[in-house]
Structures are given as structure tokens and as C-alpha cells.
Coordinates of C-alpha atoms in Angstrom, one line a residue:
X21 CA 101.8 111.1 84.0
X22 CA 103.7 110.9 87.3
X23 CA 106.9 108.8 87.5
X24 CA 106.2 105.6 89.4
X25 CA 109.1 104.8 91.7
X26 CA 108.9 101.1 91.1
X27 CA 107.7 100.2 87.5
X28 CA 108.5 96.5 87.9
X29 CA 107.0 94.3 90.7
X30 CA 107.4 90.6 91.2
X31 CA 105.1 89.3 94.0
X32 CA 106.5 86.4 96.1
X33 CA 103.3 85.9 98.1
X34 CA 100.3 85.4 95.8
X35 CA 97.5 83.0 96.6
X36 CA 94.5 81.6 94.6
X37 CA 92.0 78.8 94.8
X38 CA 89.0 77.6 96.7
X39 CA 89.6 76.3 100.2
X40 CA 87.3 74.0 102.0
X41 CA 87.0 76.7 104.7
X42 CA 85.5 79.1 102.2
X43 CA 88.1 81.8 102.7
X44 CA 88.8 82.6 99.0
X45 CA 90.3 85.9 98.1
X46 CA 91.1 85.0 94.5
X47 CA 89.1 81.9 93.7
X48 CA 90.4 81.7 90.1
X49 CA 93.7 82.5 88.4
X50 CA 91.7 85.2 86.4
X51 CA 90.9 86.9 89.8
X52 CA 94.6 86.9 90.7
X53 CA 95.6 88.4 87.3
X54 CA 92.9 91.1 87.6
X55 CA 94.3 92.0 91.1
X56 CA 97.8 92.1 89.7
X57 CA 96.7 94.3 86.8
X58 CA 94.8 96.7 89.0
X59 CA 97.9 97.2 91.2
X60 CA 100.5 97.1 88.4
X61 CA 102.2 93.9 89.5
X62 CA 104.2 92.4 86.6
X63 CA 104.7 88.9 87.9
X64 CA 103.7 86.7 90.8
X65 CA 104.5 83.5 92.5
X66 CA 101.1 81.9 93.3
X67 CA 100.3 79.0 95.6
X68 CA 97.0 77.1 95.9
X69 CA 95.0 77.8 99.1
X70 CA 93.4 74.3 98.7
X71 CA 96.5 72.9 100.2
X72 CA 95.6 74.3 103.6
X73 CA 93.6 71.1 103.9
X74 CA 93.9 69.2 100.6
X75 CA 96.5 66.9 99.2
X76 CA 99.7 68.6 98.2
X77 CA 100.4 67.2 94.7
X78 CA 96.7 67.3 93.7
X79 CA 96.6 71.0 94.6
X80 CA 99.7 71.5 92.5
X81 CA 98.0 69.9 89.5
X82 CA 95.1 72.3 89.9
X83 CA 97.5 75.2 90.0
X84 CA 99.3 74.1 86.8
X85 CA 96.0 73.5 85.0
X86 CA 94.7 76.9 86.1
X87 CA 97.8 78.7 84.8
X88 CA 97.7 76.9 81.5
X89 CA 94.0 77.5 81.1
X90 CA 94.0 81.3 81.9
X91 CA 94.7 83.7 79.1
X92 CA 97.6 86.0 79.9
X93 CA 98.8 83.9 82.9
X94 CA 101.7 82.1 81.3
X95 CA 104.9 84.0 81.8
X96 CA 103.4 86.3 84.4
X97 CA 102.1 83.8 87.0
X98 CA 104.5 81.1 88.3
X99 CA 103.5 78.3 90.6
X100 CA 104.9 78.1 94.1
X101 CA 104.3 74.4 94.2
X102 CA 103.4 72.9 97.6
X103 CA 105.9 70.5 99.1
X104 CA 105.3 68.1 102.1
X105 CA 107.3 65.3 103.7
X106 CA 104.3 63.1 103.0
X107 CA 105.2 62.7 99.3
X108 CA 108.3 60.7 100.3
X109 CA 106.0 57.8 101.2
X110 CA 103.7 58.2 98.2
X111 CA 104.3 56.0 95.2
X112 CA 106.3 58.2 92.8
X113 CA 105.6 61.2 95.0
X114 CA 109.0 62.9 94.7
X115 CA 109.2 62.2 91.0
X116 CA 105.8 63.8 90.6
X117 CA 106.9 67.0 92.3
X118 CA 110.0 67.1 90.1
X119 CA 107.8 66.7 87.0
X120 CA 105.5 69.5 88.3
X121 CA 108.5 71.8 88.8
X122 CA 109.7 71.2 85.2
X123 CA 106.2 71.6 83.8
X124 CA 105.5 74.8 85.7
X125 CA 109.0 76.2 84.8
X126 CA 109.4 77.0 88.5
X127 CA 112.0 76.8 91.2
X128 CA 109.6 78.0 93.9
X129 CA 108.2 75.6 96.5
X130 CA 105.6 76.5 99.1
X131 CA 105.8 74.9 102.6
X132 CA 102.5 74.9 104.4
X133 CA 102.1 73.0 107.7
X134 CA 98.9 71.2 106.8
X135 CA 97.1 69.8 109.9
X136 CA 100.1 71.0 112.0
X137 CA 102.1 67.9 111.8
X138 CA 104.6 68.8 109.0
X139 CA 108.1 70.2 109.3
X140 CA 110.9 71.4 107.1
X141 CA 113.2 68.7 108.4
X142 CA 110.8 66.1 106.9
X143 CA 111.9 67.5 103.5
X144 CA 115.5 66.6 104.1
X145 CA 115.4 63.3 102.2
X146 CA 113.5 64.9 99.3
X147 CA 115.8 67.8 98.6
X148 CA 118.7 65.8 96.9
X149 CA 116.2 64.5 94.3
X150 CA 115.1 68.0 93.2
X151 CA 118.4 69.8 93.8
X152 CA 119.0 70.1 90.1
X153 CA 115.9 72.2 89.8
X154 CA 117.6 74.8 92.1
X155 CA 114.7 75.1 94.4
X156 CA 114.0 77.7 97.0
X157 CA 111.2 77.6 99.6
X158 CA 108.5 80.2 100.5
X159 CA 106.9 79.8 103.9
X160 CA 104.7 82.0 106.0
X161 CA 106.1 82.9 109.4
X162 CA 104.8 80.4 112.0
X163 CA 104.6 77.5 109.6
X164 CA 107.7 76.0 111.3
X165 CA 109.4 76.1 114.7
X166 CA 112.5 78.3 115.0
X167 CA 114.8 75.3 115.6
X168 CA 113.3 73.4 112.6
X169 CA 114.2 76.5 110.4
X170 CA 117.7 76.8 111.8
X171 CA 118.4 73.1 111.3
X172 CA 117.1 73.0 107.8
X173 CA 118.8 76.1 106.6
X174 CA 122.1 75.0 108.1
X175 CA 121.9 71.6 106.4
X176 CA 121.1 73.2 102.9
X177 CA 123.1 76.5 102.8
X178 CA 122.4 76.7 99.0
X179 CA 118.6 76.6 99.4
X180 CA 117.0 79.9 100.2
X181 CA 114.1 80.2 102.5
X182 CA 111.8 83.2 102.0
X183 CA 109.7 83.9 105.1
X184 CA 106.4 85.7 104.4
X185 CA 103.6 87.4 106.4
X186 CA 106.0 88.9 108.9
X187 CA 104.1 91.6 111.0
X188 CA 105.2 93.1 114.2
X189 CA 105.0 90.3 116.7
X190 CA 107.2 87.8 114.8
X191 CA 109.5 90.5 113.4
X192 CA 112.1 90.1 116.2
X193 CA 112.0 86.3 115.7
X194 CA 112.5 86.5 112.0
X195 CA 115.3 89.1 112.3
X196 CA 117.1 86.9 114.7
X197 CA 116.8 83.9 112.3
X198 CA 118.2 86.1 109.5
X199 CA 121.1 87.1 111.7
X200 CA 122.0 83.4 112.2
X201 CA 121.4 82.2 108.6
X202 CA 122.5 83.9 105.4
X203 CA 120.0 81.9 103.3
X204 CA 116.9 83.2 105.0
X205 CA 115.1 86.1 103.2
X206 CA 112.3 88.3 104.3
X207 CA 109.1 89.2 102.4
X208 CA 107.6 92.7 103.0
X209 CA 104.0 91.9 102.4
X210 CA 102.9 92.4 106.1
X211 CA 106.0 94.4 107.2
X212 CA 104.2 97.6 108.4
X213 CA 106.5 98.6 111.2
X214 CA 108.1 102.1 111.1
X215 CA 110.8 102.0 108.5
X216 CA 110.8 98.2 108.5
X217 CA 112.2 97.9 105.0
X218 CA 115.0 100.3 105.8
X219 CA 115.8 98.4 109.0
X220 CA 115.9 95.1 107.2
X221 CA 118.2 96.5 104.5
X222 CA 120.5 98.1 107.0
X223 CA 120.9 94.9 109.0
X224 CA 120.9 92.2 106.3
X225 CA 121.4 94.0 102.9
X226 CA 118.8 94.5 100.1
X227 CA 119.6 91.1 98.6
X228 CA 117.7 89.4 101.4
X229 CA 114.5 91.4 101.1
X230 CA 111.7 90.6 98.6
X231 CA 108.5 92.2 97.6
X232 CA 105.2 90.5 98.3
X233 CA 101.5 91.4 98.9
X234 CA 99.3 90.1 101.7
X235 CA 95.6 89.8 101.8
X236 CA 93.8 91.0 98.7
X237 CA 92.2 93.5 101.0
X238 CA 95.6 95.0 101.7
X239 CA 95.6 96.4 98.2
X240 CA 98.8 98.3 97.5
X241 CA 100.0 98.7 101.1
X242 CA 103.4 97.0 100.5
X243 CA 103.8 98.8 97.1
X244 CA 103.5 102.2 98.8
X245 CA 105.9 101.2 101.6
X246 CA 108.5 100.1 99.0
X247 CA 107.9 103.1 96.7
X248 CA 108.5 105.6 99.6
X249 CA 111.2 103.7 101.5
X250 CA 114.3 105.7 102.2
X251 CA 116.6 103.4 100.2
X252 CA 118.8 103.6 97.1
X253 CA 117.1 103.1 93.7
X254 CA 119.2 100.0 93.1
X255 CA 118.2 98.5 96.4
X256 CA 114.5 99.3 95.6
X257 CA 114.8 97.4 92.3
X258 CA 116.4 94.4 94.0
X259 CA 113.5 94.2 96.4
X260 CA 110.8 95.0 93.8
X261 CA 111.9 92.2 91.4
X262 CA 115.7 91.7 91.2
X263 CA 116.0 89.2 94.0
X264 CA 113.1 87.0 92.9
X265 CA 114.3 87.2 89.3
X266 CA 117.6 85.8 90.6
X267 CA 116.0 83.0 92.6
X268 CA 113.7 82.1 89.7
X269 CA 116.4 82.5 87.0
X270 CA 114.3 85.0 85.1
X271 CA 114.3 88.5 83.7
X272 CA 111.3 90.6 84.6
X273 CA 109.9 93.0 82.0
X274 CA 108.1 96.0 83.3
X275 CA 104.3 96.3 82.7
X276 CA 102.9 99.4 81.1
X277 CA 101.1 101.5 83.6
X278 CA 97.7 103.0 82.8
X279 CA 97.0 106.6 83.6
X280 CA 94.3 106.8 86.1
X281 CA 92.4 110.0 86.7
X282 CA 90.2 108.7 89.5
X283 CA 93.3 107.7 91.6
X284 CA 95.4 110.8 91.6
X285 CA 96.2 110.4 95.4
X286 CA 97.6 106.9 94.7
X287 CA 99.7 108.1 91.7
X288 CA 101.2 110.9 93.9
X289 CA 101.9 108.5 96.7
X290 CA 103.8 106.1 94.4
X291 CA 105.7 109.0 92.8
X292 CA 106.9 110.1 96.2
X293 CA 105.0 113.4 96.1
X294 CA 102.7 115.2 98.6
X295 CA 99.0 114.4 98.4
X296 CA 97.9 118.0 98.2
X297 CA 94.8 117.6 100.4
X298 CA 94.0 118.2 104.1
X299 CA 95.2 115.1 105.8
X300 CA 95.2 114.0 109.4
X301 CA 96.5 111.0 111.2
X302 CA 94.0 110.4 114.0
X303 CA 95.9 107.5 115.6
X304 CA 99.6 107.8 116.3
X305 CA 102.0 107.2 119.2
X306 CA 105.2 108.6 120.7
X307 CA 107.6 106.7 122.8
X308 CA 109.8 103.6 123.1
X309 CA 108.3 100.2 122.5
X310 CA 108.9 96.9 124.4
X311 CA 107.8 94.7 121.6
X312 CA 108.6 96.3 118.3
X313 CA 111.8 96.1 116.2
X314 CA 112.3 99.9 115.8
X315 CA 115.5 101.9 115.4
X316 CA 114.3 105.2 116.8
X317 CA 113.2 104.5 120.4
X318 CA 114.0 108.0 121.5
X319 CA 111.1 110.6 121.5
X320 CA 113.2 113.4 120.0
X321 CA 114.3 111.1 117.2
X322 CA 110.7 110.0 116.6
X323 CA 109.5 113.6 116.5
X324 CA 112.2 114.5 114.0
X325 CA 111.5 111.5 111.6
X326 CA 107.8 111.9 112.2
X327 CA 107.9 115.5 111.0
X328 CA 110.0 114.5 107.9
X329 CA 107.4 111.8 107.0
X330 CA 104.5 114.2 107.4
X331 CA 106.2 116.9 105.3
X332 CA 107.0 114.4 102.5
X333 CA 103.4 113.4 102.4
X334 CA 101.9 116.8 103.0
X335 CA 100.2 115.6 106.2
X336 CA 98.8 118.5 108.3
X337 CA 98.3 117.0 111.7
X338 CA 99.2 113.8 113.7
X339 CA 97.3 113.2 116.9
X340 CA 99.4 111.3 119.4
X341 CA 99.0 109.3 122.6
X342 CA 102.1 108.5 124.6
X343 CA 103.3 104.9 125.0
X344 CA 104.6 105.8 128.5
X345 CA 101.0 106.8 129.4
X346 CA 99.4 103.8 127.7
X347 CA 101.9 101.1 128.9
X348 CA 103.3 102.6 132.1
X349 CA 102.2 105.2 134.6
X350 CA 99.5 107.3 132.9
X351 CA 99.9 110.4 135.1
X352 CA 103.6 110.6 134.4
X353 CA 103.0 109.6 130.7
X354 CA 100.5 112.3 129.9
X355 CA 102.7 115.0 131.6
X356 CA 105.7 113.7 129.7
X357 CA 103.9 113.8 126.4
X358 CA 102.8 117.4 126.9
X359 CA 106.4 118.4 127.6
X360 CA 107.8 116.6 124.6
X361 CA 105.2 118.0 122.1
X362 CA 104.9 121.5 123.4
X363 CA 107.4 123.0 120.9
X364 CA 105.9 121.1 118.0
X365 CA 102.3 122.3 117.9
X366 CA 102.5 122.9 114.1
X367 CA 102.7 119.2 113.5
X368 CA 101.3 117.4 116.5
X369 CA 98.3 117.3 118.9
X370 CA 97.6 114.7 121.6
X371 CA 95.1 112.5 123.4
X372 CA 94.9 112.2 127.2
X373 CA 95.3 108.5 128.1
X374 CA 92.6 107.6 130.6
X375 CA 93.6 104.4 132.4
X376 CA 90.6 103.7 134.7
X377 CA 92.9 102.0 137.2
X378 CA 94.2 105.5 137.9
X379 CA 90.8 107.2 137.6
X380 CA 91.0 109.2 140.8
X381 CA 94.3 110.9 140.0
X382 CA 93.6 111.4 136.4
X383 CA 90.1 113.0 137.0
X384 CA 91.7 115.7 139.1
X385 CA 94.0 116.6 136.2
X386 CA 91.5 116.8 133.3
X387 CA 90.9 120.6 133.5
X388 CA 94.6 121.2 133.6
X389 CA 95.2 118.9 130.6
X390 CA 92.5 120.4 128.4
X391 CA 93.5 124.0 129.2
X392 CA 96.5 123.1 127.0
X393 CA 95.2 123.3 123.4
X394 CA 97.6 120.4 122.6
X395 CA 95.1 117.9 124.0
X396 CA 92.1 117.2 121.8
X397 CA 90.5 114.1 123.2
X398 CA 90.9 110.8 125.1
X399 CA 92.6 107.4 124.4
X400 CA 91.9 104.0 125.9
X401 CA 93.7 100.7 125.6
X402 CA 91.4 98.2 127.4
X403 CA 92.9 95.0 125.9
X404 CA 96.2 95.8 127.5
X405 CA 94.8 97.0 130.9
X406 CA 92.3 94.1 131.1
X407 CA 89.5 96.5 132.1
X408 CA 86.2 96.5 130.1
X409 CA 85.3 99.8 128.3
X410 CA 82.0 99.6 130.2
X411 CA 83.8 99.8 133.6
X412 CA 82.2 102.4 135.9
X413 CA 85.7 103.9 136.6
X414 CA 85.6 105.4 133.1
X415 CA 82.7 107.6 134.0
X416 CA 84.7 110.8 134.8
X417 CA 86.1 110.5 131.2
X418 CA 82.7 110.1 129.6
X419 CA 81.2 112.9 131.5
X420 CA 84.1 115.3 130.7
X421 CA 84.2 114.3 127.0
X422 CA 80.4 114.7 126.7
X423 CA 80.4 118.1 128.4
X424 CA 83.2 119.4 126.1
X425 CA 82.2 117.4 122.9
X426 CA 85.5 115.6 122.6
X427 CA 86.5 112.5 120.6
X428 CA 87.5 109.3 122.3
X429 CA 89.8 106.9 120.4
X430 CA 89.4 103.4 121.8
X431 CA 91.6 100.4 121.0
X432 CA 89.1 97.8 119.8
X433 CA 89.4 94.2 118.9
X434 CA 86.7 91.4 119.1
X435 CA 87.8 90.9 122.7
X436 CA 85.9 90.6 125.9
X437 CA 86.9 94.1 127.1
X438 CA 86.7 96.3 124.1
X439 CA 84.6 94.7 121.4
X440 CA 82.8 97.4 119.4
X441 CA 79.4 96.2 120.4
X442 CA 80.2 97.1 124.0
X443 CA 79.9 100.8 123.3
X444 CA 76.3 100.5 122.2
X445 CA 74.7 101.9 125.3
X446 CA 77.6 104.3 125.9
X447 CA 77.2 105.9 122.5
X448 CA 73.5 106.6 123.3
X449 CA 74.2 107.8 126.8
X450 CA 77.0 110.3 125.8
X451 CA 75.7 111.7 122.4
X452 CA 78.3 114.5 122.3
X453 CA 81.3 112.2 122.5
X454 CA 82.7 111.1 119.1
X455 CA 83.5 107.5 119.5
X456 CA 86.5 106.4 117.2
X457 CA 86.6 102.7 117.0
X458 CA 90.4 102.1 116.7
X459 CA 91.4 99.4 114.2
X460 CA 87.7 99.2 113.2
X461 CA 87.3 96.2 115.5
X462 CA 90.4 94.3 114.3
X463 CA 89.1 90.9 113.5
X464 CA 86.4 89.9 110.9
X465 CA 83.7 89.7 113.7
X466 CA 85.1 93.0 115.2
X467 CA 84.7 94.8 111.8
X468 CA 81.1 93.6 111.5
X469 CA 80.3 95.0 115.0
X470 CA 82.1 98.2 114.2
X471 CA 79.9 98.6 111.0
X472 CA 76.8 97.9 113.0
X473 CA 77.7 100.6 115.6
X474 CA 78.7 103.1 112.9
X475 CA 75.3 102.7 111.2
X476 CA 73.3 102.8 114.4
X477 CA 74.9 105.8 116.1
X478 CA 75.6 109.2 114.5
X479 CA 78.5 109.8 116.9
X480 CA 80.4 106.5 116.1
X481 CA 83.2 106.3 113.6
X482 CA 85.5 103.6 112.3
X483 CA 89.3 104.3 112.5
X484 CA 91.5 102.8 109.8
X485 CA 94.8 101.6 111.1
X486 CA 95.3 97.9 112.0
X487 CA 92.1 97.0 110.2
X488 CA 94.2 94.7 107.9
X489 CA 94.1 91.7 110.2
X490 CA 91.1 90.2 108.4
X491 CA 90.2 89.5 104.8
X492 CA 87.0 91.6 104.8
X493 CA 86.9 94.1 102.0
X494 CA 86.8 97.8 102.8
X495 CA 84.6 98.3 99.7
X496 CA 81.9 96.3 101.6
X497 CA 82.5 98.3 104.8
X498 CA 82.2 101.6 102.9
X499 CA 79.0 100.4 101.3
X500 CA 77.6 99.8 104.8
X501 CA 78.7 102.9 106.7
X502 CA 79.6 105.5 104.0
X503 CA 82.9 107.4 103.7
X504 CA 81.8 110.1 106.2
X505 CA 82.0 107.5 109.0
X506 CA 85.7 106.5 108.6
X507 CA 88.8 108.4 109.9
X508 CA 92.3 107.7 108.8
X509 CA 95.0 106.6 111.3
X510 CA 98.3 104.8 111.0
X511 CA 99.6 103.7 114.5
X512 CA 102.8 105.6 113.7
X513 CA 105.4 105.9 115.0
X514 CA 105.4 102.2 115.7
X515 CA 103.8 101.4 112.4
X516 CA 104.8 102.9 109.1
X517 CA 102.6 105.6 107.6
X518 CA 103.2 104.6 104.0
X519 CA 102.0 101.0 104.4
X520 CA 98.7 102.1 106.0
X521 CA 98.2 105.0 103.5
X522 CA 98.9 102.8 100.5
X523 CA 96.3 100.4 101.7
X524 CA 93.7 103.2 101.6
X525 CA 94.8 105.1 98.5
X526 CA 94.9 102.0 96.3
X527 CA 91.3 101.0 97.2
X528 CA 89.2 100.6 94.0
X529 CA 87.1 103.7 94.6
X530 CA 87.3 107.3 93.3
X531 CA 89.5 109.8 95.2
X532 CA 86.3 111.7 96.2
X533 CA 85.4 108.7 98.4
X534 CA 88.9 108.8 100.0
X535 CA 89.2 112.5 100.5
X536 CA 86.8 112.8 103.6
X537 CA 88.5 109.8 105.2
X538 CA 91.9 111.4 104.9
X539 CA 91.1 114.6 106.8
X540 CA 87.6 116.2 106.4
X541 CA 85.8 113.8 108.8
X542 CA 88.4 114.3 111.6
X543 CA 88.3 118.1 111.1
X544 CA 84.5 118.0 111.5
X545 CA 84.9 115.9 114.8
X546 CA 87.5 118.3 116.2
X547 CA 85.4 121.4 115.3
X548 CA 82.7 120.2 117.7
X549 CA 84.8 121.0 120.8
X550 CA 83.2 123.3 123.4
X551 CA 85.2 125.2 126.0

């Protein structure tokens, strides 16, 4: 059996329950335990999703009952009890919360801004009454205003605030809050930016970073990111369980790991080994970013660390579009990308960015671009350019791609310019173009459209990265479109490879379902090219 880099995991961000809205990933505590067992998570803080609309203390009672009534839950699942400023005005409200903390043997409180009228500072008069319980607060990013967070954490320097669900847009906001307050901690559940864990540890120390999981559909994304993070073993253990043990006043025992013959890729990933299979990243980027917290903003640095990451995983090829081309002048950007990657053909290939606002200039350059074997297809980013994918100015790209049987990777979201359904007529009109729906449509509705297009058109494929922004299960998606219609991508080097890879490899399917997604499908698409 392969050595697992992190044998003990304590999840700060578990959820269970049945919300009025019907979005229920783990309706029962038994579902939550099964999810933990499948991923090898020893312990979890769990809050009740009912509290998104329902009364705080009632939801807590249901949580405590569910833990007590579920075999195997006691000692592994701890309640993150919901707290709200409303309980101050309820008869015995604060005393009830205190009794619930004692009954649930927990120090963890969950702040959720129900109906958008609650704040942390409304909790100020409550805290002295429960201070003896040594509470800490867990809160999703966006549940409170920045000033509210700064005021509260300044007033209670001994009360830690763990901010969860931090993905790339709020990353800079949360890092800035952490810089100002020593008692703010970061959970890694959604932290999928390039070397995000390393950057947090470097700037704030490992004692302020804790492990968590996001949507159930994220599977083991955060586990893989932590297992493969470039950090010391002692720091890895602090993040995996040590910090949460300290906050909770507990000692976590490791769970026994089952040997699992159908998930060898996942085992190798967690052991820090190469996957040993043909493996392509169909969606990557090179260049500095205006919005991401990333240490390496220099292309030569990115190429160096990108190669290291590829070699450590055994990845054969990464196909890149340039951020200068996507977010600046596309003519300059495509030329610049070709120059940067020219000496690195063993690892990298490229997409020509086709921004239709510059269609005349770009059309004249297409033969020149594709004479260079570096360029394998086209990339579009309509949401950012505010031009629909159906715009007539894209025609030179479609005609060229159709003539030469090239792939086209489109950024897609359920948006008015690049919703997957918008390629319906295009996919029929240009049968030789392989349409790669980037992010598989992004939202829940977008994914449904992407599935519809993938089933209807033989030349339409779903691309993996960024498809984690909704709770829809990939098992359902694979049932609908089949594993030959999905290609793997990561959004590196802005996003981390390990997080996106872990989300795929930990799917509850046999490795033979995952193998074509990792590389075979994209090889087949690239082999269609005609001179």
C-alpha cells in the first residue's frame, strides 16, 4: 500500500441537513459520515444547512439529535453550532446556546448571515456569557462585511475566526484581513489558486491555515492540494488536523485507510507519486494576473514551476493560452506566447487566442501561427470581451478550424454571451471543429446545457476545470455524456493543478472511467488535425 501523505484529517467545513431550498448534499448525518469514510476524513465539524433560513437554536437541536442518533458519529462529528444576535432577545436564548455547546462537547460556532440582516458585532454582548466555553467562530467568506470582521476580531483577540470557502475573487480580501488580525484563520476547502496553501503559510504561518472540504461534489480536491503542497511535514500536519485539534481542545486519532484497487490514480496522487498514465492539461494559462493572489507573476518563473509540477505528476503536455492575449492586445499576446514557449516544446503547446474585436488583424496571421507546430487550436473568452460566441466576426476562426480539424476551447458560463446552448448551430455548421466547453458551463444550468450539447453533437466535449462552482455531481454528468466526452484541464498556472486533479481522481468511479478523461480523449482530438 502506498504511503498517504496525510493520514489524519479534521474537516472544519462539513455540512448536513435538509434546507427549505432543497439543496441538500448530505441530508442526514449518516450521509456525512459515509462521505468522510470514502475520503478518509477522521473528524469533521458539521453545521446544519437548515439554518440558511430556519431558526438558529432549533437547527442546533436537530444537529445534536442527529449526532446522538447516528451510529459512529459520536467522537468523529462535532457540531459547529449556529450563533445569531437574535438569541440575545429570546427568552433564555444565550443560556440555551451555552447548554448546547456543553451537550455537543464543542467550542465551534458557525455564523451564517440568515436573511442578510445579521452581523458579527451583534454577537458582542453574547460572547462574555459563553467565553468560558473557549469558543471560536467558523464563517464563510462573504457572510460579514470587512469592517464588521475587523471590529469584532479587534474586540475579541482571544476568539479565533476561521474564514471558509475562499476562492480566487475574495482571496486578496481575506489575505488582507489576515494581515491585519492575528486571530483570523483561513480554511483551504475552496483554495484552488496556484500554490495557494504555500502562499498562505509563507505569509501567515501554518498555524493559521486549516483543512476543510467544500461541496460534496468537490470530493478530495482539498485533500490532494494539501497532500502535494510544497510544505514541511509538520506544517502539513498542523493544517490537516493540528490547528483544529488545538481550537477544539482535542486529540485526533488517525483513521485506518482501506486499500483500494479501483482508485490507484488517487492513491498515487496522495502519496506524491507520478500517475503513470498519458495525461494532458487541455486548459492552462501563462502570464501575470490582475486579480489573483499569485507569487509567480513572471512567465519564466511560471514555466519553471509549471514544468516541476508536471514532472512530479507525470503529466505529458499542458496546452496554454496567454493571459496577455486574452486580457490585453491579442496580436501582441499570441506572438509573445510563441516566443516564451518556443524552447519548451517538450512540455507545452498553445492555443491561438481569437478575440473577434481584432478579427481583421488576427485572420491575416492564422497561417503563420499554425505553421508553428506549437499552436494546436483556438481559445475564446467571450464573458470578458462582452461579445457573443455567435458573433459573425468569429467566422474566420470557425472556417479555419473547420478546414484544419482543430479544437476550440471556449470559456463558458451560463451567461448571455457564452452559454453552452449557444454553440448548438455552430457545432452542426462546423462538424470538423472539436468544441471544448471550458468549465463545462460553470453554473448548475450551464452544466445541464453542456451535457445536452455533449449528447447531441459528436464534436462537442466538456472540459473539467472550474466545473466546481455548482453542487451537481459529476457521476450524474458522466452517466449522461460518458467518459469519452470529457477532457481534463486545470486553469493552471492561475489555479492549482493538484486541487483540480484531486477532484477528478477521488470520484467514486473505477480508474478505467478516469483514464480517457486524463489524456486519451484529448490525444484523439489533437490527432484529427489536417495540414
